[in-house]
Amino acid sequence: MSGALLVCGTASDAGKSLVTAGICRSLARRGVRVAPFKAQNMANNSAVTASGAEIGRAQAMQAAACGIEPEAAMNPVLIKPAGETSSQVLLMGRPYANATARSYQELKASLEQPVLDALSGLRERFDAVICEGAGSPAEINLRSRDLANMGLARAADLPVLLVGDIDRGGVFAQLVGTLAVLDAADQRHIAAFLINKFRGDATVLAPGLDMLHDLTGRCSLGTLPWREGLWLDAEDSLALQAPQLAPAPPVGADTLDVAVVRLRHISNFTDVDALAAEPGVGVRFTRSAVDVERADLVVIPGSKATVADLQQLRADGLDRALLRRARAGAPILGVCGGYQLLGERISDDVESRAGVVDGLGLLPIATTFHPNKLLRRQSGTGAAAPLGGAAVSGYEIRHGDPQPVAAGSVAGEPLITTASGEPEGWLTGAVAGTSWHGLLEGDAVRRALLRWVADARGRDWLPGDVPFAAVRERRLDVLGDLIDEHVDRDALDALLAGGVPEGLPTLDLHRRTTACSAS
């Protein structure tokens, strides 16, 4: 088999990432050398490759579905929103520019060739490349210089599988409408449909699918049923609005309640996925001071706008709730930006340009932001008691450099000793912080931390025995099973092998009418 396919969705969170991962898993299990690709990703959930490149976590997850190491070519353009109007743009895993929504449109011309080169390189090295679109191809206001949807399909001559989310309702209008607003040359590439998140008996859709074919000349390749818990490595915060799975029954007598502060500019919230995989551990995202005070563990995750999120914490009264927790000896864990805002001060002339800002004062550290972003994988040993001397690993994505305050006045101890013998992170009382993302994916360190939380809270909680890596593999297999069991694999293979089908009809909505006028 050889070829490539672009998976687009009628809207964000329609299921593009999971469908792409499912197709990758299905092909890999059949012995196909397959790789994922997303030309342009807007997400603050990211991962670091072995070469030190930063890409979207969804593409790292899709690479895992393929059974291969992630690399920069799988996500050549990553856009990380840093506020309401500005974003950091990374090209091939490295910071490239800061842009507004308008200036990014002008930047696209310089990004197109690197994107096409990255895809071409993957196609030369793999039997199949499963590409994922961004947002929706029906965002016609952004069609000019499009890099990720129909612009990519046209430039690379890719067939497009269009995914619609039936759980939101109106799936047939989503699919037909998306097709209809495209011009004829773009419509030519929309080869087939796929319906996602269906609850109930799929045979009741048959009349609608027949009408869909009559209207468009395109077939549906299948209907994927609704499945709970398919939230692995979500790429944007829309996933946080979905109900989370109830935790598995506890091994011990008690459960643990983990409250994750939902920062406005939250990043890498997938760091807590591994906590939720432990039996008897409930994880929820919240902005409630009541939740923060009552939880057994509070996690303050990463942020792409640390100073702005610190200001919002104060406005919401969460600073006082965190102070009361610390005084009561109730555990708090800050990760990356969450670690930085727990310190005494932040000096930021890079991200927020706010200068020196007082932190929450719960850890004796001071953070200085530097123009160059630090991107690397790390390993070491848990140095402080909560980590139990366990082997640890993670990755860093940061401009901020947290350091203990002046010698002699520092209370507490380093949380980790790196493989090179350097201190990393800090622990003071029940407040801990680290710059390392992915730390909690290590089974020994995660369970040591949770046992420390249980002891501090007087809970009879015991860890599970299933490795988180096995949980990930199981979830990826579920995605592959969905494709194998509910998608016409022969038709899918034909699209990959044959490319864009010939003779597909065009829906003509492109007739000029009188212009709208403002009322």
Coordinates of C-alpha atoms in Angstrom, one line a residue:
M1 CA 0.0 0.0 0.0
S2 CA 1.1 3.5 -0.7
G3 CA -0.6 6.9 -0.6
A4 CA -1.9 9.6 1.7
L5 CA -5.3 10.7 2.9
L6 CA -6.5 13.9 4.6
V7 CA -9.0 13.6 7.5
C8 CA -11.0 16.8 7.9
G9 CA -13.9 17.6 10.2
T10 CA -17.0 19.7 10.0
A11 CA -15.9 21.5 13.2
S12 CA -13.3 21.5 16.0
D13 CA -13.6 18.4 18.2
A14 CA -15.6 16.5 15.5
G15 CA -13.1 13.7 16.0
K16 CA -10.4 14.3 13.4
S17 CA -7.5 13.6 15.8
L18 CA -9.0 10.3 17.1
V19 CA -10.1 9.2 13.6
T20 CA -6.6 9.9 12.3
A21 CA -5.1 7.9 15.2
G22 CA -7.5 5.1 14.7
I23 CA -6.7 4.8 11.0
C24 CA -3.0 4.9 11.9
R25 CA -3.5 2.1 14.4
S26 CA -5.5 0.0 12.1
L27 CA -3.0 0.2 9.3
A28 CA 0.0 -0.3 11.6
R29 CA -1.6 -3.5 13.0
R30 CA -1.8 -4.8 9.4
G31 CA 1.9 -4.2 8.9
V32 CA 1.7 -1.0 7.0
R33 CA 4.5 1.5 7.6
V34 CA 2.3 4.5 8.4
A35 CA 3.0 8.0 9.8
P36 CA 0.7 10.9 10.9
F37 CA 0.8 14.5 9.7
K38 CA -0.8 17.8 10.6
A39 CA 0.4 20.7 8.6
Q40 CA -0.8 23.4 11.0
N41 CA -1.9 22.8 14.6
M42 CA -3.2 25.4 17.0
A43 CA -2.8 23.9 20.5
N44 CA -1.0 24.6 23.8
N45 CA -0.8 20.9 24.4
S46 CA 2.6 19.9 23.0
A47 CA 5.3 17.3 23.3
V48 CA 9.1 17.3 22.7
T49 CA 10.7 14.9 20.3
A50 CA 14.0 13.1 20.8
S51 CA 15.7 15.8 18.7
G52 CA 14.3 18.6 20.9
A53 CA 11.5 19.7 18.5
E54 CA 8.1 20.8 19.8
I55 CA 5.0 19.4 18.2
G56 CA 1.4 19.0 19.1
R57 CA 0.6 16.2 21.6
A58 CA -2.0 14.9 19.3
Q59 CA 0.6 14.1 16.7
A60 CA 2.8 12.5 19.3
M61 CA -0.1 10.3 20.3
Q62 CA -0.8 9.5 16.6
A63 CA 2.9 8.5 16.2
A64 CA 2.5 6.2 19.1
A65 CA -0.6 4.7 17.3
C66 CA 1.8 4.0 14.4
G67 CA 4.4 2.5 16.7
I68 CA 7.0 5.1 15.7
E69 CA 8.9 8.0 17.3
P70 CA 7.4 11.4 16.8
E71 CA 9.3 13.9 14.8
A72 CA 9.0 17.6 13.7
A73 CA 7.9 16.7 10.2
M74 CA 4.7 15.3 11.6
N75 CA 3.6 18.8 12.7
P76 CA 5.6 21.4 10.8
V77 CA 3.6 24.4 12.0
L78 CA 2.5 24.7 15.6
I79 CA 0.6 27.8 16.8
K80 CA 0.5 28.3 20.5
P81 CA -2.0 31.0 21.6
A82 CA -0.4 33.3 24.2
G83 CA -3.3 35.6 24.8
E84 CA -6.5 36.9 23.2
T85 CA -4.8 38.3 20.1
S86 CA -1.3 36.9 19.8
S87 CA 0.4 33.5 19.3
Q88 CA 3.8 32.0 19.1
V89 CA 4.4 30.2 15.8
L90 CA 6.8 27.3 15.6
L91 CA 8.2 26.0 12.4
M92 CA 9.7 22.4 12.3
G93 CA 9.6 22.4 16.1
R94 CA 11.4 25.7 16.8
P95 CA 10.1 29.2 17.5
Y96 CA 9.7 31.1 14.3
A97 CA 7.6 34.2 14.9
N98 CA 5.0 35.9 17.1
A99 CA 1.9 36.7 15.3
T100 CA -1.6 38.1 15.5
A101 CA -4.5 36.4 13.7
R102 CA -4.1 39.0 10.9
S103 CA -0.3 39.0 10.6
Y104 CA -0.4 35.2 10.6
Q105 CA -2.3 35.3 7.3
E106 CA 0.6 37.2 5.8
L107 CA 3.1 34.8 7.3
K108 CA 1.6 31.8 5.6
A109 CA 3.3 32.4 2.3
S110 CA 6.7 31.6 4.0
L111 CA 5.3 28.5 5.6
E112 CA 3.7 26.7 2.6
Q113 CA 6.9 25.2 1.1
P114 CA 8.3 23.9 4.4
V115 CA 4.9 22.2 5.1
L116 CA 4.8 20.6 1.6
D117 CA 8.5 19.5 2.0
A118 CA 7.7 17.9 5.4
L119 CA 4.8 15.9 3.9
S120 CA 6.8 14.9 0.9
G121 CA 9.6 13.7 3.1
L122 CA 7.2 11.5 5.1
R123 CA 5.6 10.1 1.9
E124 CA 9.1 9.1 0.7
R125 CA 9.8 7.2 3.9
F126 CA 6.5 5.6 4.7
D127 CA 3.9 3.4 2.9
A128 CA 1.1 5.7 4.0
V129 CA 0.6 9.1 5.6
I130 CA -2.6 10.0 7.3
C131 CA -3.0 13.7 7.5
E132 CA -5.3 15.6 9.8
G133 CA -6.9 18.9 9.0
A134 CA -7.4 21.9 11.3
G135 CA -10.7 23.3 12.4
S136 CA -13.1 23.0 9.4
P137 CA -12.5 23.4 5.7
A138 CA -15.8 25.4 5.7
E139 CA -14.0 28.3 7.3
I140 CA -14.1 30.0 3.9
N141 CA -12.9 33.3 5.3
L142 CA -9.5 31.6 5.9
R143 CA -9.4 29.7 2.6
S144 CA -6.8 32.0 1.1
R145 CA -3.3 30.5 1.6
D146 CA -4.8 27.7 3.6
L147 CA -2.1 25.3 4.8
A148 CA -4.0 22.5 6.6
N149 CA -7.3 21.8 4.8
M150 CA -8.2 22.2 1.2
G151 CA -5.1 24.2 0.4
L152 CA -3.1 21.2 1.5
A153 CA -5.4 18.8 -0.4
R154 CA -5.0 20.7 -3.6
A155 CA -1.3 21.2 -3.3
A156 CA -0.5 17.6 -2.4
D157 CA -3.4 16.1 -4.5
L158 CA -5.0 14.3 -1.4
P159 CA -8.4 12.7 -1.2
V160 CA -10.3 14.0 1.8
L161 CA -12.4 12.0 4.3
L162 CA -14.9 14.5 6.0
V163 CA -15.9 13.6 9.6
G164 CA -19.1 14.9 11.0
D165 CA -20.1 14.9 14.7
I166 CA -23.7 13.5 15.0
D167 CA -23.7 14.0 18.8
R168 CA -24.0 17.7 18.3
G169 CA -27.0 17.2 15.9
G170 CA -27.5 18.3 12.3
V171 CA -24.8 16.0 11.0
F172 CA -26.2 15.8 7.5
A173 CA -26.4 19.6 7.3
Q174 CA -22.8 19.7 8.6
L175 CA -21.6 17.4 5.8
V176 CA -23.6 18.8 2.9
G177 CA -23.1 22.4 4.0
T178 CA -19.3 22.0 4.3
L179 CA -19.1 20.5 0.9
A180 CA -21.5 23.1 -0.7
V181 CA -19.6 26.2 0.5
L182 CA -16.4 25.0 -1.2
D183 CA -15.5 26.0 -4.7
A184 CA -15.6 23.3 -7.4
A185 CA -11.9 22.6 -7.3
D186 CA -12.0 22.1 -3.6
Q187 CA -15.1 19.9 -3.7
R188 CA -13.3 17.6 -6.1
H189 CA -11.1 16.4 -3.2
I190 CA -13.9 15.6 -0.8
A191 CA -14.0 11.9 -1.5
A192 CA -16.1 10.4 1.3
F193 CA -17.8 11.0 4.6
L194 CA -17.6 9.4 8.1
I195 CA -20.1 9.9 10.9
N196 CA -18.7 10.0 14.4
K197 CA -20.1 9.7 18.0
F198 CA -23.4 8.0 17.1
R199 CA -25.5 6.7 20.0
G200 CA -28.0 3.9 19.4
D201 CA -28.9 1.7 16.4
A202 CA -26.9 2.8 13.4
T203 CA -29.4 1.2 11.0
V204 CA -31.8 4.1 11.6
L205 CA -29.3 6.3 9.7
A206 CA -29.7 4.4 6.5
P207 CA -32.4 6.7 4.8
G208 CA -30.2 9.7 5.7
L209 CA -27.1 8.1 4.3
D210 CA -28.9 7.2 1.0
M211 CA -30.1 10.8 0.7
L212 CA -26.6 12.1 1.5
H213 CA -25.3 10.0 -1.4
D214 CA -28.1 11.3 -3.7
L215 CA -27.4 14.9 -2.8
T216 CA -23.6 14.7 -3.0
G217 CA -22.6 11.7 -5.0
R218 CA -20.3 10.7 -2.1
C219 CA -20.6 7.6 0.2
S220 CA -20.2 7.4 3.9
L221 CA -17.4 4.9 4.8
G222 CA -19.0 4.1 8.2
T223 CA -20.6 5.3 11.4
L224 CA -18.4 5.3 14.5
P225 CA -20.4 4.6 17.8
W226 CA -20.1 6.8 20.8
R227 CA -17.4 5.6 23.2
E228 CA -16.7 6.9 26.7
G229 CA -13.2 7.8 27.6
L230 CA -11.7 8.7 24.2
W231 CA -10.0 11.8 25.5
L232 CA -6.4 10.7 25.4
D233 CA -4.0 13.5 24.6
A234 CA -6.7 15.9 23.5
E235 CA -5.3 18.9 21.6
D236 CA -7.5 21.7 22.8
S237 CA -9.5 22.7 25.8
L238 CA -12.8 21.9 24.2
A239 CA -12.2 18.4 25.4
L240 CA -12.3 19.6 29.0
Q241 CA -16.0 20.4 28.5
A242 CA -16.8 16.7 28.0
P243 CA -17.7 14.6 31.0
Q244 CA -14.8 12.6 32.3
L245 CA -14.9 8.9 33.1
A246 CA -15.7 7.9 36.6
P247 CA -12.6 6.5 38.3
A248 CA -12.1 2.8 38.6
P249 CA -13.0 1.4 42.0
P250 CA -10.4 2.0 44.6
V251 CA -8.0 -0.7 45.7
G252 CA -7.9 0.5 49.3
A253 CA -10.8 1.7 51.4
D254 CA -10.7 5.4 50.2
T255 CA -10.5 7.4 47.1
L256 CA -8.5 10.5 46.2
D257 CA -9.9 13.7 44.8
V258 CA -7.6 15.7 42.5
A259 CA -8.7 19.3 41.5
V260 CA -6.8 20.7 38.5
V261 CA -7.0 24.5 38.3
R262 CA -8.5 25.4 34.9
L263 CA -6.2 28.3 33.9
R264 CA -7.5 30.5 31.2
H265 CA -4.4 29.9 29.1
I266 CA -4.0 26.3 30.2
S267 CA -1.4 24.2 28.4
N268 CA -0.4 20.5 28.6
F269 CA -3.4 19.6 30.7
T270 CA -2.8 16.1 29.5
D271 CA -0.1 15.9 32.2
V272 CA -2.9 14.7 34.6
D273 CA -4.2 11.9 32.4
A274 CA -2.0 9.4 34.2
L275 CA -3.5 10.4 37.6
A276 CA -7.0 9.7 36.2
A277 CA -5.8 6.2 35.1
E278 CA -5.2 5.2 38.7
P279 CA -8.0 3.3 40.5
G280 CA -9.8 5.4 43.0
V281 CA -8.5 8.7 41.7
G282 CA -11.0 11.2 40.5
V283 CA -9.6 14.2 38.4
R284 CA -11.7 17.3 37.6
F285 CA -10.9 20.7 36.1
T286 CA -12.2 23.6 38.1
R287 CA -12.1 27.3 38.8
S288 CA -13.9 27.0 42.2
A289 CA -12.2 28.1 45.4
V290 CA -14.3 25.6 47.3
D291 CA -13.0 22.7 45.1
V292 CA -9.4 24.0 45.6
E293 CA -9.7 24.0 49.4
R294 CA -11.5 20.6 49.7
A295 CA -9.5 18.4 47.2
D296 CA -6.9 15.9 48.4
L297 CA -4.4 17.2 45.7
V298 CA -4.5 20.4 43.7
V299 CA -2.6 20.6 40.5
I300 CA -1.8 23.9 38.8
P301 CA -0.9 22.9 35.3
G302 CA 1.2 24.7 32.6
S303 CA 0.2 28.0 31.1
K304 CA 1.1 29.8 27.9
A305 CA 0.5 33.2 29.6
T306 CA 1.8 32.7 33.2
V307 CA 1.5 36.3 34.4
A308 CA -2.0 36.7 32.9
D309 CA -3.2 33.5 34.6
L310 CA -1.6 34.6 37.9
Q311 CA -3.6 37.8 37.7
Q312 CA -6.8 35.8 37.0
L313 CA -6.1 33.5 39.9
R314 CA -6.0 36.5 42.2
A315 CA -9.2 38.0 40.7
D316 CA -11.0 34.7 41.3
G317 CA -9.8 34.4 44.9
L318 CA -7.9 31.2 44.2
D319 CA -4.7 32.7 45.6
R320 CA -6.3 32.8 49.0
A321 CA -7.6 29.3 48.7
L322 CA -4.2 28.0 47.8
L323 CA -2.6 29.9 50.7
R324 CA -5.1 28.3 53.1
R325 CA -4.2 24.9 51.6
A326 CA -0.5 25.4 52.1
R327 CA -1.0 26.6 55.7
A328 CA -3.1 23.5 56.4
G329 CA -0.4 21.1 54.9
A330 CA -2.7 20.1 52.0
P331 CA -0.7 19.0 48.9
I332 CA -0.3 21.3 45.9
L333 CA 1.7 20.5 42.8
G334 CA 2.6 23.1 40.2
V335 CA 3.8 22.1 36.7
C336 CA 5.9 24.4 34.5
G337 CA 3.8 27.7 34.5
G338 CA 2.0 26.5 37.5
Y339 CA 5.3 26.0 39.3
Q340 CA 6.5 29.5 38.3
L341 CA 3.4 31.3 39.7
L342 CA 3.8 29.5 43.0
G343 CA 7.1 31.3 43.6
E344 CA 8.0 34.6 45.1
R345 CA 8.3 36.6 41.9
I346 CA 8.4 36.5 38.1
S347 CA 10.5 38.7 35.9
D348 CA 9.0 38.7 32.5
D349 CA 10.1 40.9 29.7
V350 CA 9.4 38.2 27.1
E351 CA 5.9 36.6 27.3
S352 CA 3.8 39.3 29.0
R353 CA 6.4 42.1 29.1
A354 CA 5.0 42.9 32.6
G355 CA 8.4 43.2 34.2
V356 CA 8.7 42.1 37.8
V357 CA 5.5 40.6 39.2
D358 CA 4.9 39.1 42.7
G359 CA 4.1 35.4 42.7
L360 CA 1.9 33.6 45.2
G361 CA 4.9 33.2 47.6
L362 CA 4.3 29.5 48.3
L363 CA 7.7 28.4 47.1
P364 CA 11.1 30.2 47.6
I365 CA 11.9 30.5 43.9
A366 CA 12.1 33.4 41.4
T367 CA 11.5 32.9 37.7
T368 CA 13.2 34.9 34.9
F369 CA 11.9 34.7 31.4
H370 CA 14.4 34.4 28.5
P371 CA 13.8 35.0 24.8
N372 CA 15.1 31.5 23.8
K373 CA 12.7 28.6 24.5
L374 CA 14.2 25.6 26.3
L375 CA 13.0 22.4 24.6
R376 CA 14.5 19.1 25.9
R377 CA 13.8 15.7 27.3
Q378 CA 15.1 15.0 30.8
S379 CA 15.6 12.1 33.3
G380 CA 16.7 11.8 36.9
T381 CA 15.8 10.6 40.3
G382 CA 13.2 11.8 42.8
A383 CA 15.1 13.6 45.5
A384 CA 12.4 14.7 47.9
A385 CA 10.2 12.3 50.0
P386 CA 7.0 12.6 47.9
L387 CA 8.8 11.1 44.9
G388 CA 10.2 8.2 46.9
G389 CA 13.6 8.0 45.2
A390 CA 11.9 6.8 42.0
A391 CA 13.5 7.1 38.6
V392 CA 11.8 10.0 36.8
S393 CA 11.6 11.4 33.3
G394 CA 9.8 14.2 31.5
Y395 CA 10.3 17.1 29.0
E396 CA 10.7 20.8 29.3
I397 CA 8.9 23.5 27.2
R398 CA 9.6 26.9 28.7
H399 CA 10.9 30.4 28.5
G400 CA 10.8 30.8 32.3
D401 CA 13.8 29.8 34.4
P402 CA 12.8 29.1 38.0
Q403 CA 15.7 29.3 40.5
P404 CA 15.8 29.1 44.3
V405 CA 16.1 32.5 46.0
A406 CA 19.4 33.7 47.6
A407 CA 21.4 31.1 49.5
G408 CA 20.7 30.9 53.2
S409 CA 17.1 32.0 53.0
V410 CA 15.8 29.0 51.0
A411 CA 13.3 26.8 52.8
G412 CA 12.7 23.2 51.5
E413 CA 14.6 21.0 49.1
P414 CA 14.9 20.1 45.4
L415 CA 12.2 17.8 44.2
I416 CA 14.4 16.0 41.6
T417 CA 18.0 15.4 40.9
T418 CA 18.7 15.3 37.2
A419 CA 20.8 12.6 35.5
S420 CA 23.5 15.3 35.3
G421 CA 23.3 15.9 39.0
E422 CA 21.5 19.2 38.9
P423 CA 18.6 20.1 41.2
E424 CA 15.1 20.4 39.5
G425 CA 11.9 21.6 41.0
W426 CA 11.2 22.4 44.7
L427 CA 9.3 21.2 47.7
T428 CA 8.4 23.3 50.7
G429 CA 6.0 21.7 53.2
A430 CA 3.2 20.3 51.1
V431 CA 3.8 22.5 48.1
A432 CA 5.8 21.0 45.2
G433 CA 6.7 22.3 41.8
T434 CA 8.5 21.1 38.7
S435 CA 9.3 22.3 35.2
W436 CA 8.9 18.8 33.8
H437 CA 5.9 17.8 31.8
G438 CA 5.1 14.1 31.5
L439 CA 6.5 13.4 35.0
L440 CA 3.4 11.7 36.2
E441 CA 3.4 9.2 33.4
G442 CA 6.2 7.3 35.3
D443 CA 4.4 4.6 37.3
A444 CA 6.7 4.6 40.3
V445 CA 6.9 8.4 40.7
R446 CA 3.1 8.9 40.2
R447 CA 2.2 6.3 42.8
A448 CA 4.8 7.6 45.2
L449 CA 3.3 11.1 44.9
L450 CA -0.2 9.8 45.4
R451 CA 0.8 7.8 48.4
W452 CA 2.3 10.9 49.9
V453 CA -1.0 12.7 49.2
A454 CA -3.0 9.9 50.8
D455 CA -0.8 10.0 53.9
A456 CA -1.1 13.8 54.2
R457 CA -4.9 13.6 53.9
G458 CA -5.3 10.5 56.1
R459 CA -6.7 8.4 53.3
D460 CA -6.5 4.6 53.0
W461 CA -5.7 4.7 49.3
L462 CA -3.6 2.1 47.4
P463 CA -2.2 2.3 43.9
G464 CA -3.1 0.1 41.0
D465 CA -0.8 -2.3 39.2
V466 CA -1.4 -1.5 35.5
P467 CA 1.4 0.6 33.8
F468 CA 0.2 3.8 32.3
A469 CA 2.0 2.8 29.1
A470 CA -0.4 -0.2 28.9
V471 CA -3.3 2.1 29.5
R472 CA -2.2 4.2 26.5
E473 CA -1.8 1.1 24.3
R474 CA -5.2 -0.2 25.3
R475 CA -6.8 3.2 24.4
L476 CA -5.0 3.3 21.0
D477 CA -6.2 -0.3 20.3
V478 CA -9.7 0.9 21.0
L479 CA -9.3 3.5 18.3
G480 CA -8.0 0.9 15.9
D481 CA -10.9 -1.4 16.8
L482 CA -13.4 1.4 16.0
I483 CA -12.0 1.7 12.5
D484 CA -11.7 -2.0 11.9
E485 CA -15.2 -2.8 13.1
H486 CA -17.2 0.2 11.8
V487 CA -15.4 1.5 8.7
D488 CA -15.4 0.0 5.2
R489 CA -11.6 -0.8 5.1
D490 CA -11.6 -1.8 1.5
A491 CA -13.0 1.6 0.5
L492 CA -10.5 3.3 2.8
D493 CA -7.6 1.3 1.3
A494 CA -8.9 2.3 -2.2
L495 CA -8.8 6.0 -1.3
L496 CA -5.2 5.6 0.0
A497 CA -4.1 3.7 -3.1
G498 CA -6.1 5.4 -5.8
G499 CA -6.0 9.1 -4.6
V500 CA -8.7 11.6 -5.5
P501 CA -11.7 9.8 -7.2
E502 CA -12.7 10.9 -10.7
G503 CA -16.1 12.3 -11.7
L504 CA -17.4 13.4 -8.3
P505 CA -20.3 15.9 -8.8
T506 CA -20.1 19.6 -7.7
L507 CA -22.8 21.2 -5.6
D508 CA -23.3 24.7 -7.0
L509 CA -24.0 27.4 -4.5
H510 CA -21.6 29.9 -6.0
R511 CA -24.1 32.2 -7.8
R512 CA -23.8 35.9 -7.3
T513 CA -26.6 37.7 -5.5
T514 CA -27.0 41.2 -4.2
A515 CA -24.6 42.2 -1.4
C516 CA -25.7 42.3 2.2
S517 CA -26.0 45.7 3.7
A518 CA -25.5 46.7 7.3
S519 CA -28.7 47.5 9.1

